[in-house]
Amino acid sequence: MVRVRFAPSPTGYLHVGGARTALFNWLFARKMNGKFILRIEDTDLERSSEEFEFLILDSLRWCGLDWDEGPDIGGDHGPYRQSERNKLGIYQNYAKKLIDLKKAYYAVHDLENPKEVILKTFEWPENYFKKGHDVTIKFKVEEGETSFNDLLKGKMKFSNDIFDDLVIIKSNGFPTYNFAVVVDDYLMKITHVIRGEDHLSNTPKQIMIYQAFGWELPEFMHIPLILGRDRSPLSKRHGGTSINYFREQGYLSKALMNYLAILGWSVEEEIFDYKDKIENFSLNSISNKSVIFDYQKLEWLNGKHLRKMEIEDLFGIFHNWLLNFRKDDAFILENHNKDYIMKVMEICREKVNTLVQLLEMVKPFLIDEYEYSEEYIKSFISETRSLEILKKALDDFKDKEFKNIEDIRTLLENVAKELEIKKRVVFQIIRGALLGKLITPGLFESIKVLGKNRTIQRLKRTIEIGGSWLKNVSP
RNA sequence: GGCCCCAUAGGAUAACGGCUAGUCCAUCGGAUUCUCAGUCCGAAGGUCGGGGUUCGAUUCCCCGUGGGGCUGCCA
C-alpha cells in the first residue's frame, strides 16, 4: 500500500511550492489507491504557531487536497503533530535507542561557547546538566559513503566525510528536523517521500539514520523548486506566493491547481480539472528542472476555467469570495434575484480572467447608483451631441419591446443612422450611460440583460447627470 | 570555500542519435461592419560556450559558464 505524506511546518502561509508538492503527493496517492497523510512539523517552537497551522489546513482544503490521516481527523499512526509526538517521548526513545547502539551520544556544550562540545558520553551527564550546560544528542556519522536512488535524479552518492555529527535532539528536548522526519516516516509507514529539491542534500543524513536503526528505506523523489522571474527563489518580491494570496486575488482553486500541475509536468492538453487526471498521473512525467512561476499564464488559465465552468458554480464561488474577501462589495448581490445575477455574470465572464476583474465588470449591472469613469465623462463632454443621442435612444426604447439581440441592434443602429453620427460614437455614449464605463460586455447583450426598465431608468439618470457635466465645462 | 542538482525562444514544455527543432503563455501585427481585459488569424523569437564519440548530436561523454540547493540546537 502506497503511503505518502505532506509535512509542512506551520511557520507561514501555504506557499505555492508547498501546494505543488502536496498536489503531486495527493495525485500519486489517489492514483495508487494509497493514503495521503498530513503531518505538522512544529518542532521549531520559536516560529511555529497554531494560526499558521489552521491557515495551512484551510488552504489545503480550498485546494481540494483531502487527506486520509492528519492532525484534525486522526488515524492509526497518530498523533500527527510533532509537538504532540514529542510529548509522548517518541523521539527521545528512539534517540536513546541509538545511544544504546552507540550510534549516538550525549554532547555536553561549553557554557561560554555553546558551539563547542566539551564532552561526548553514552551516559546522561547529570552533573553538567545541573550546572547549566546545554546537552544535546548527536548522531555519530560513520566513515564511508551513502547512496540512494532518487526517482527523478537517479543514483545519488555522497561521501560521509562531508558531514559532521548531527544534532538529533536539541537541548530543549525537541528533535531536529532530520531526525523527526526519519522517525515519523518510519512509524507512519511512509513508502514514498516526495518533497522539494531543497531536501536533496539532507537525504543522506536521513538515510544514515535509517541505516543505524536497520530500517528499510522509502523511495525518494525530489521535485524541482519554483523560482521567480529572476531565478531567485519565488518570494513576495515577485508577487504573491501564498495560496491565500491567490485566493484573495480571485483565482479559482481549480485553475491554480491546474497551473501548478502543468508547471513542470508535460501534458498533451493543458487545461483540465486535476481530479480528472488521477489516472493519467505518473511520477516520471514530472520535469527535472526548476521552474519559473509565470503569473500571466496562471491568469490566462484562470480565465479559461472561469469561462468553462457551470455558471451556477461560478455564482457560488463568486458569492463566497465576496463574503470572505470583499465584504464591502458583498451588498451588490442583495436585492437581485439569482437569475438576473447569473445572466449578468454569464456575459461579464467572457471578458475577464479573475474574480477581481469579474467584480468590476459585474458591479454596474447590480448597482443603480453606478459611478461614471473619468474616461466616459471626458468622451461624453467632448461629443457635443451626447445628450441628443441619449434622448433619442430613450424615446426609441420607450415604445419598443426588445426581446432579442437583433431588435436591440436594429434600434441602436437606427439611432445612429437618423442622427447621422457614427455607430461607434453612439454606442460608446450609450454604453457609458448605461454602465458608467467604456469597457463592458457587448452593448446589445448588456441591454438585453438589463431589461427595458433598467435601461430606460439609466438613460434618464445619465441625461440628468450628464447635463450638469456640460454646465460645469461651458465656456 | 566544500558537496550536490539543473541547463531547448522572455516563461513552460516536445522532438527512437536522423525531415525545415513542434506546442502553450507572453510580445508584435491584423480581424471581430460597438468597446476589449474576451475570441479568431498571422509574425518574430530557441538548442549556454568549448572540446570529444558518431556518417550524423538538442539528445551520449568531458571541461567551462550560469542558476539553484545543502553546508544550523530552521524546516
Coordinates of C-alpha atoms (C1' of nucleotides) in Angstrom, one line a residue:
Chain A
M1 CA 0.0 0.0 0.0
V2 CA 1.4 3.4 -1.1
R3 CA 1.6 5.9 1.8
V4 CA 2.8 9.4 1.1
R5 CA 2.7 12.5 3.2
F6 CA 2.8 16.2 3.1
A7 CA 4.6 17.7 6.1
P8 CA 4.5 21.4 6.3
S9 CA 5.9 23.4 9.2
P10 CA 3.4 25.9 10.5
T11 CA 5.7 28.9 10.2
G12 CA 3.9 30.7 7.5
Y13 CA 1.2 30.5 4.9
L14 CA 1.0 27.6 2.5
H15 CA 3.3 28.5 -0.4
V16 CA 2.5 27.6 -4.0
G17 CA 5.6 25.4 -3.9
G18 CA 4.3 23.6 -0.9
A19 CA 0.9 23.3 -2.6
R20 CA 2.6 21.8 -5.7
T21 CA 4.4 19.3 -3.6
A22 CA 1.2 18.4 -1.8
L23 CA -0.6 18.1 -5.2
F24 CA 1.9 15.6 -6.6
N25 CA 1.8 13.6 -3.4
W26 CA -2.0 13.6 -3.5
L27 CA -2.2 12.7 -7.1
F28 CA 0.2 9.8 -6.6
A29 CA -1.7 8.5 -3.6
R30 CA -5.1 8.7 -5.3
K31 CA -3.8 7.1 -8.4
M32 CA -2.2 4.2 -6.5
N33 CA -5.2 3.9 -4.2
G34 CA -2.9 4.7 -1.4
K35 CA -3.1 7.1 1.5
F36 CA -2.2 10.7 1.7
I37 CA -1.1 11.8 5.2
L38 CA -0.8 15.2 6.6
R39 CA 1.8 15.8 9.3
I40 CA 2.6 19.0 11.0
E41 CA 6.2 19.6 11.7
D42 CA 6.1 22.1 14.5
T43 CA 9.4 21.3 16.3
D44 CA 10.6 24.9 15.9
L45 CA 8.9 26.4 18.9
E46 CA 10.0 29.9 18.0
R47 CA 8.4 30.1 14.6
S48 CA 5.5 27.7 14.7
S49 CA 2.0 28.8 15.5
E50 CA -1.4 27.4 15.7
E51 CA -2.8 30.1 13.5
F52 CA -0.5 29.2 10.7
E53 CA -1.4 25.5 11.1
F54 CA -5.0 26.5 10.8
L55 CA -4.4 28.6 7.7
I56 CA -2.4 25.8 6.1
L57 CA -5.1 23.3 6.6
D58 CA -7.6 25.8 5.3
S59 CA -5.6 26.4 2.2
L60 CA -5.2 22.7 1.6
R61 CA -8.9 22.2 1.8
W62 CA -9.5 25.1 -0.6
C63 CA -7.2 23.4 -3.0
G64 CA -9.3 20.3 -2.8
L65 CA -6.4 18.2 -1.5
D66 CA -8.0 16.0 1.1
W67 CA -6.0 13.8 3.4
D68 CA -6.7 10.4 4.9
E69 CA -4.9 10.9 8.1
G70 CA -3.9 14.1 9.8
P71 CA -4.0 16.2 13.0
D72 CA -7.7 17.1 12.6
I73 CA -9.0 13.7 11.7
G74 CA -6.5 11.4 13.4
G75 CA -5.6 8.0 12.0
D76 CA -3.9 4.8 13.0
H77 CA -0.4 6.3 13.2
G78 CA -1.0 9.5 15.2
P79 CA -0.6 11.9 16.6
Y80 CA 0.1 13.9 13.5
R81 CA 1.7 16.9 15.1
Q82 CA 5.4 16.5 16.0
S83 CA 4.9 18.6 19.2
E84 CA 2.4 16.0 20.4
R85 CA 4.6 13.2 19.4
N86 CA 7.4 14.7 21.3
K87 CA 5.3 14.9 24.4
L88 CA 4.8 11.2 24.1
G89 CA 8.6 10.8 24.2
I90 CA 8.7 9.2 20.8
Y91 CA 11.8 11.0 19.6
Q92 CA 13.6 10.7 23.0
N93 CA 13.0 7.0 23.0
Y94 CA 14.4 6.5 19.5
A95 CA 17.3 8.7 20.3
K96 CA 18.1 6.6 23.4
K97 CA 18.0 3.5 21.3
L98 CA 20.7 5.0 19.1
I99 CA 22.7 5.8 22.2
D100 CA 22.3 2.2 23.4
L101 CA 23.5 1.1 20.0
K102 CA 26.4 3.5 20.4
K103 CA 25.4 5.3 17.2
A104 CA 24.6 8.5 19.0
Y105 CA 25.9 10.2 22.1
Y106 CA 25.2 12.9 24.6
A107 CA 27.1 16.0 23.7
V108 CA 27.9 18.5 26.6
H109 CA 28.3 22.0 25.3
D110 CA 30.6 24.6 26.7
L111 CA 28.9 27.2 29.0
E112 CA 30.5 30.2 27.4
N113 CA 30.7 28.9 23.8
P114 CA 27.8 26.6 23.3
K115 CA 29.1 25.6 19.8
E116 CA 31.9 23.8 21.4
V117 CA 31.3 20.3 22.6
I118 CA 33.4 19.5 25.7
L119 CA 32.3 16.0 26.4
K120 CA 30.8 13.1 24.5
T121 CA 29.3 10.4 26.5
F122 CA 26.8 7.5 26.3
E123 CA 25.7 8.2 29.9
W124 CA 23.3 11.0 30.8
P125 CA 25.7 13.8 32.0
E126 CA 23.6 14.8 35.0
N127 CA 26.3 16.8 36.7
Y128 CA 26.9 19.0 33.7
F129 CA 23.2 19.4 33.1
K130 CA 22.7 20.6 36.7
K131 CA 25.5 23.1 36.2
G132 CA 23.5 24.6 33.3
H133 CA 25.4 23.1 30.4
D134 CA 23.4 22.5 27.2
V135 CA 23.1 18.9 26.5
T136 CA 22.1 17.6 23.0
I137 CA 22.1 14.2 21.5
K138 CA 24.2 13.9 18.4
F139 CA 24.2 11.2 15.8
K140 CA 27.6 9.7 15.0
V141 CA 28.4 9.9 11.3
E142 CA 30.4 6.8 10.3
E143 CA 33.1 6.8 7.6
G144 CA 32.1 5.7 4.2
E145 CA 29.6 6.6 1.6
T146 CA 25.9 7.0 1.5
S147 CA 23.9 6.4 -1.7
F148 CA 20.3 6.1 -2.7
N149 CA 18.2 6.2 -5.8
D150 CA 16.1 9.2 -6.4
L151 CA 13.1 8.6 -8.6
L152 CA 13.8 11.8 -10.5
K153 CA 17.5 12.3 -10.2
G154 CA 18.7 8.8 -10.4
K155 CA 21.6 7.4 -8.5
M156 CA 22.9 9.7 -5.8
K157 CA 26.1 9.2 -3.9
F158 CA 27.6 11.2 -1.0
S159 CA 30.8 10.8 0.8
N160 CA 30.1 10.8 4.5
D161 CA 33.1 12.8 5.5
I162 CA 31.4 16.0 4.3
F163 CA 29.0 15.6 7.3
D164 CA 29.7 16.4 10.9
D165 CA 27.9 14.5 13.6
L166 CA 24.4 15.9 13.6
V167 CA 22.3 17.0 16.4
I168 CA 19.2 14.9 16.6
I169 CA 17.8 16.1 19.9
K170 CA 18.1 19.8 20.8
S171 CA 19.0 21.0 24.3
N172 CA 15.3 21.9 24.8
G173 CA 14.4 18.2 24.3
F174 CA 12.9 18.7 20.8
P175 CA 14.0 16.6 17.9
T176 CA 15.7 18.3 14.9
Y177 CA 14.1 18.1 11.5
N178 CA 16.4 15.4 10.1
F179 CA 15.7 13.1 13.0
A180 CA 12.0 13.7 13.4
V181 CA 11.3 13.1 9.7
V182 CA 13.0 9.7 9.7
V183 CA 11.3 8.5 12.9
D184 CA 7.9 9.7 11.7
D185 CA 8.2 8.5 8.2
Y186 CA 9.2 5.1 9.6
L187 CA 6.4 5.0 12.2
M188 CA 3.8 6.2 9.8
K189 CA 4.9 3.6 7.3
I190 CA 5.6 6.1 4.5
T191 CA 6.5 4.4 1.3
H192 CA 7.4 7.3 -0.9
V193 CA 8.9 10.6 0.2
I194 CA 8.1 13.2 -2.4
R195 CA 9.3 16.6 -1.5
G196 CA 11.1 19.7 -2.7
E197 CA 14.6 19.5 -4.1
D198 CA 15.8 21.7 -1.2
H199 CA 15.9 18.4 0.8
L200 CA 18.1 16.5 -1.6
S201 CA 21.2 17.2 0.4
N202 CA 19.5 16.3 3.7
T203 CA 18.6 12.9 2.4
P204 CA 22.0 11.2 3.0
K205 CA 21.9 12.3 6.6
Q206 CA 18.4 10.8 7.0
I207 CA 19.5 7.7 5.3
M208 CA 22.3 7.2 7.7
I209 CA 19.8 7.3 10.5
Y210 CA 17.5 4.8 8.8
Q211 CA 20.6 2.5 8.4
A212 CA 21.6 3.0 12.0
F213 CA 18.2 1.6 13.1
G214 CA 18.3 -1.0 10.4
W215 CA 15.1 0.3 8.9
E216 CA 14.0 -0.2 5.3
L217 CA 14.3 2.9 3.1
P218 CA 11.3 4.5 1.5
E219 CA 11.5 5.7 -2.1
F220 CA 12.7 9.2 -2.5
M221 CA 11.8 11.8 -5.1
H222 CA 12.9 15.4 -5.1
I223 CA 11.0 17.7 -7.2
P224 CA 12.5 20.9 -8.5
L225 CA 11.8 24.2 -6.9
I226 CA 9.7 27.1 -8.1
L227 CA 11.6 30.3 -8.8
G228 CA 10.7 33.9 -9.5
R229 CA 11.3 35.8 -12.7
D230 CA 15.0 36.5 -11.8
R231 CA 15.6 32.8 -11.0
S232 CA 15.9 33.5 -7.3
P233 CA 13.6 31.5 -5.1
L234 CA 10.0 32.7 -5.5
S235 CA 9.3 35.2 -2.8
K236 CA 6.9 38.1 -2.1
R237 CA 9.2 40.3 -4.1
H238 CA 7.9 38.6 -7.2
G239 CA 4.3 39.0 -6.3
G240 CA 2.1 36.9 -4.0
T241 CA 3.3 33.4 -3.2
S242 CA 0.8 32.0 -0.7
I243 CA -2.3 30.1 -1.7
N244 CA -4.2 32.6 0.4
Y245 CA -2.9 35.4 -1.8
F246 CA -4.2 33.9 -5.0
R247 CA -7.4 33.0 -3.4
E248 CA -7.9 36.6 -2.3
Q249 CA -6.9 37.9 -5.7
G250 CA -9.8 36.0 -7.2
Y251 CA -8.2 32.9 -8.6
L252 CA -10.1 29.6 -8.7
S253 CA -8.6 26.7 -6.9
K254 CA -9.2 24.5 -9.9
A255 CA -7.2 26.9 -12.1
L256 CA -4.4 27.3 -9.6
M257 CA -4.1 23.6 -9.2
N258 CA -4.2 23.2 -12.9
Y259 CA -1.4 25.7 -13.3
L260 CA 0.8 24.1 -10.6
A261 CA 0.3 20.7 -12.2
I262 CA 1.3 21.8 -15.7
L263 CA 4.2 23.8 -14.3
G264 CA 6.9 21.4 -15.0
W265 CA 4.7 18.5 -16.0
S266 CA 4.3 17.7 -19.6
V267 CA 0.8 17.0 -20.7
E268 CA -0.9 16.9 -24.1
E269 CA -3.9 19.0 -23.1
E270 CA -3.1 22.0 -20.8
I271 CA -6.5 22.9 -19.5
F272 CA -8.0 20.4 -17.2
D273 CA -9.5 19.6 -13.8
Y274 CA -6.7 17.9 -11.9
K275 CA -9.1 15.5 -10.3
D276 CA -9.8 14.1 -13.8
K277 CA -6.1 13.5 -14.3
I278 CA -5.6 11.0 -11.5
E279 CA -5.5 8.0 -13.9
N280 CA -3.0 9.7 -16.2
F281 CA -0.7 10.8 -13.5
S282 CA 2.7 9.4 -13.3
L283 CA 5.7 10.5 -11.3
N284 CA 8.1 10.2 -14.2
S285 CA 6.4 12.8 -16.3
I286 CA 7.4 15.5 -13.8
S287 CA 10.2 17.7 -15.1
N288 CA 13.6 17.6 -13.6
K289 CA 14.3 21.3 -13.9
S290 CA 13.5 24.2 -11.6
V291 CA 10.7 26.3 -13.0
I292 CA 9.8 29.9 -13.0
F293 CA 6.4 30.9 -11.8
D294 CA 4.5 32.6 -14.6
Y295 CA 1.8 34.9 -13.2
Q296 CA 0.5 35.7 -16.7
K297 CA 0.0 32.1 -17.7
L298 CA -1.8 31.5 -14.4
E299 CA -4.1 34.4 -15.1
W300 CA -4.8 33.2 -18.6
L301 CA -5.6 29.7 -17.3
N302 CA -7.8 31.2 -14.6
G303 CA -9.8 32.9 -17.3
K304 CA -10.2 29.7 -19.2
H305 CA -11.6 28.0 -16.1
L306 CA -13.8 30.9 -15.3
R307 CA -15.4 30.7 -18.7
K308 CA -15.7 27.0 -18.9
M309 CA -17.4 26.2 -15.6
E310 CA -21.1 25.9 -14.9
I311 CA -22.5 29.4 -14.3
E312 CA -24.2 28.3 -11.2
D313 CA -21.0 27.0 -9.7
L314 CA -19.3 30.3 -10.6
F315 CA -22.1 32.1 -8.8
G316 CA -21.5 30.1 -5.7
I317 CA -17.7 30.7 -5.8
F318 CA -18.1 34.4 -6.5
H319 CA -20.6 34.9 -3.7
N320 CA -18.4 33.1 -1.3
W321 CA -15.4 35.0 -2.4
L322 CA -17.2 38.3 -1.9
L323 CA -18.2 37.4 1.6
N324 CA -14.7 36.3 2.5
F325 CA -12.5 38.8 0.8
R326 CA -14.6 41.8 -0.4
K327 CA -17.1 42.3 2.4
D328 CA -17.6 45.9 1.4
D329 CA -18.9 44.9 -2.0
A330 CA -20.9 41.9 -0.9
F331 CA -24.1 44.0 -0.8
I332 CA -24.2 44.2 -4.6
L333 CA -25.8 40.7 -4.7
E334 CA -28.6 41.7 -2.4
N335 CA -32.0 42.8 -3.8
H336 CA -31.4 40.9 -7.0
N337 CA -32.7 37.6 -7.9
K338 CA -30.1 34.9 -8.6
D339 CA -31.3 34.5 -12.2
Y340 CA -30.5 38.1 -13.0
I341 CA -27.1 37.9 -11.4
M342 CA -26.3 34.8 -13.2
K343 CA -27.2 36.3 -16.5
V344 CA -25.0 39.3 -15.7
M345 CA -22.1 37.0 -14.8
E346 CA -22.7 35.0 -17.9
I347 CA -21.9 38.0 -20.2
C348 CA -19.3 39.5 -18.0
R349 CA -17.1 36.5 -17.6
E350 CA -16.4 36.5 -21.3
K351 CA -14.2 39.5 -20.8
V352 CA -12.3 38.7 -17.6
N353 CA -9.7 36.4 -16.1
T354 CA -10.2 36.7 -12.3
L355 CA -12.9 37.3 -9.8
V356 CA -11.4 40.7 -9.1
Q357 CA -12.0 41.7 -12.7
L358 CA -15.3 40.0 -12.7
L359 CA -16.4 42.1 -9.8
E360 CA -15.5 45.3 -11.6
M361 CA -17.4 44.2 -14.7
V362 CA -20.5 43.0 -12.8
K363 CA -20.8 45.9 -10.4
P364 CA -22.5 48.5 -12.6
F365 CA -25.2 45.9 -13.6
L366 CA -26.1 45.4 -9.9
I367 CA -25.8 48.9 -8.6
D368 CA -28.3 51.5 -9.7
E369 CA -26.2 54.4 -8.4
Y370 CA -23.2 53.2 -10.5
E371 CA -20.3 55.5 -10.9
Y372 CA -19.1 57.1 -14.2
S373 CA -15.5 56.7 -15.1
E374 CA -13.4 59.7 -15.9
E375 CA -12.9 58.4 -19.5
Y376 CA -16.6 58.2 -20.0
I377 CA -17.2 61.7 -18.6
K378 CA -14.5 63.0 -20.9
S379 CA -15.8 61.5 -24.0
F380 CA -19.4 62.5 -23.1
I381 CA -18.3 66.1 -22.8
S382 CA -16.2 66.1 -25.9
E383 CA -19.0 64.7 -28.0
T384 CA -21.3 67.7 -28.4
R385 CA -24.4 65.7 -29.2
S386 CA -24.2 63.3 -26.3
L387 CA -27.5 64.4 -24.7
E388 CA -29.2 64.3 -28.1
I389 CA -28.1 60.7 -28.6
L390 CA -29.3 59.6 -25.2
K391 CA -32.7 61.3 -25.6
K392 CA -33.2 59.8 -28.9
A393 CA -32.3 56.3 -27.6
L394 CA -34.6 56.9 -24.6
D395 CA -37.5 57.8 -26.9
D396 CA -36.9 54.8 -29.1
F397 CA -36.6 52.4 -26.2
K398 CA -39.7 53.7 -24.5
D399 CA -42.2 52.4 -27.0
K400 CA -40.5 49.3 -28.3
E401 CA -40.2 45.9 -26.8
F402 CA -36.9 44.2 -27.1
K403 CA -36.7 40.6 -26.6
N404 CA -33.8 39.6 -28.7
I405 CA -30.3 40.9 -29.6
E406 CA -31.3 41.7 -33.2
D407 CA -34.1 44.0 -32.1
I408 CA -31.7 46.0 -29.9
R409 CA -29.1 46.1 -32.6
T410 CA -31.6 47.4 -35.2
L411 CA -32.9 50.0 -32.7
L412 CA -29.4 51.3 -31.9
E413 CA -28.2 51.3 -35.4
N414 CA -31.2 53.3 -36.3
V415 CA -30.4 55.9 -33.7
A416 CA -27.0 56.4 -35.3
K417 CA -28.5 56.5 -38.8
E418 CA -31.1 59.1 -38.0
L419 CA -28.8 61.3 -36.1
E420 CA -26.1 60.8 -38.8
I421 CA -23.5 60.0 -36.2
K422 CA -21.0 57.2 -36.4
K423 CA -22.2 54.0 -34.8
R424 CA -19.1 53.7 -32.8
V425 CA -19.7 57.0 -31.2
V426 CA -23.3 56.4 -30.5
F427 CA -22.6 53.0 -29.0
Q428 CA -19.9 54.3 -26.7
I429 CA -22.1 57.2 -25.4
I430 CA -24.9 54.7 -24.7
R431 CA -22.6 52.1 -23.2
G432 CA -21.3 54.5 -20.7
A433 CA -24.7 55.9 -20.0
L434 CA -25.9 52.5 -19.0
L435 CA -22.9 51.2 -17.2
G436 CA -20.7 54.1 -16.5
K437 CA -17.7 52.6 -18.3
L438 CA -16.3 52.3 -21.7
I439 CA -15.3 48.7 -21.3
T440 CA -18.2 46.4 -20.8
P441 CA -19.7 43.2 -22.2
G442 CA -21.2 43.6 -25.7
L443 CA -23.6 46.5 -25.7
F444 CA -26.6 44.6 -27.1
E445 CA -26.2 41.7 -24.7
S446 CA -25.8 44.2 -21.8
I447 CA -29.1 45.9 -22.7
K448 CA -30.8 42.6 -23.1
V449 CA -29.7 41.6 -19.6
L450 CA -30.5 44.9 -18.1
G451 CA -34.0 44.8 -19.5
K452 CA -36.3 47.6 -20.5
N453 CA -36.9 49.2 -17.2
R454 CA -33.3 49.4 -16.1
T455 CA -32.3 50.6 -19.5
I456 CA -34.8 53.4 -19.5
Q457 CA -34.0 54.4 -15.9
R458 CA -30.4 54.5 -16.6
L459 CA -30.7 56.6 -19.7
K460 CA -32.8 59.1 -17.8
R461 CA -30.2 59.2 -15.0
T462 CA -27.4 59.9 -17.3
I463 CA -29.3 62.5 -19.2
E464 CA -29.9 64.3 -15.9
I465 CA -26.3 63.9 -14.5
G466 CA -24.7 64.5 -17.9
G467 CA -26.5 67.8 -18.2
S468 CA -24.6 69.0 -15.1
W469 CA -21.2 67.9 -16.6
L470 CA -21.8 70.1 -19.6
K471 CA -22.7 73.1 -17.5
N472 CA -19.5 72.8 -15.5
V473 CA -17.4 73.0 -18.6
S474 CA -19.4 75.5 -20.5
P475 CA -17.0 78.2 -21.9
Chain B
rG1 C1' 35.1 27.6 0.2
rG2 C1' 33.1 22.2 0.1
rC3 C1' 29.3 18.8 -1.6
rC4 C1' 25.0 18.1 -4.7
rC5 C1' 21.2 19.3 -8.6
rC6 C1' 19.9 21.7 -13.2
rA7 C1' 20.5 23.9 -18.4
rU8 C1' 15.8 23.9 -25.8
rA9 C1' 13.0 31.2 -27.8
rG10 C1' 11.3 36.1 -22.4
rG11 C1' 8.4 31.9 -19.4
rA12 C1' 6.6 26.5 -19.5
rU13 C1' 7.3 22.2 -22.5
rA14 C1' 8.0 18.5 -27.3
rA15 C1' 11.4 16.1 -30.6
rC16 C1' 13.7 6.0 -31.1
rG17 C1' 21.1 9.7 -32.1
rG18 C1' 18.3 11.4 -38.2
rC19 C1' 12.7 15.7 -42.2
rU20 C1' 12.7 22.9 -42.2
rA21 C1' 13.5 22.0 -33.9
rG22 C1' 6.8 21.3 -32.8
rU23 C1' 3.1 23.3 -29.0
rC24 C1' 1.1 26.7 -24.9
rC25 C1' 1.7 31.7 -22.3
rA26 C1' 3.8 36.5 -23.0
rU27 C1' 5.3 40.0 -27.2
rC28 C1' 4.2 42.3 -32.0
rG29 C1' 0.6 42.9 -36.3
rG30 C1' -4.3 42.1 -38.3
rA31 C1' -9.6 40.7 -37.7
rU32 C1' -14.1 40.7 -34.6
rU33 C1' -19.4 46.3 -40.3
rC34 C1' -19.8 48.5 -30.8
rU35 C1' -15.6 48.9 -26.5
rC36 C1' -11.6 44.9 -25.2
rA37 C1' -9.1 42.8 -20.4
rG38 C1' -12.7 38.1 -24.4
rU39 C1' -12.4 35.3 -29.2
rC40 C1' -10.1 34.2 -34.1
rC41 C1' -5.9 34.7 -37.7
rG42 C1' -0.8 35.8 -38.6
rA43 C1' 4.5 37.2 -37.4
rA44 C1' 9.0 37.4 -34.9
rG45 C1' 12.0 34.7 -31.5
rG46 C1' 15.5 29.0 -29.3
rU47 C1' 19.1 24.0 -28.7
rC48 C1' 24.5 28.4 -22.9
rG49 C1' 30.2 28.1 -24.6
rG50 C1' 34.3 24.8 -25.9
rG51 C1' 36.0 20.0 -26.8
rG52 C1' 35.1 15.0 -28.0
rU53 C1' 32.2 9.9 -29.6
rU54 C1' 29.5 9.4 -34.4
rC55 C1' 28.2 9.2 -41.4
rG56 C1' 25.1 12.3 -38.3
rA57 C1' 24.4 15.2 -31.5
rU58 C1' 19.0 19.2 -28.7
rU59 C1' 19.8 14.1 -27.4
rC60 C1' 25.8 10.4 -25.2
rC61 C1' 30.8 11.8 -22.6
rC62 C1' 34.3 15.6 -20.6
rC63 C1' 35.6 20.8 -19.4
rG64 C1' 33.8 25.7 -18.7
rU65 C1' 30.0 29.2 -17.6
rG66 C1' 25.4 30.4 -15.4
rG67 C1' 21.4 29.4 -12.0
rG68 C1' 19.7 26.8 -7.7
rG69 C1' 20.1 23.7 -3.1
rC70 C1' 22.6 22.0 1.3
rU71 C1' 26.6 23.0 4.4
rG72 C1' 22.1 25.4 11.8
rC73 C1' 20.3 23.1 18.6
rC74 C1' 15.4 26.2 10.7
rA75 C1' 12.3 23.0 8.4

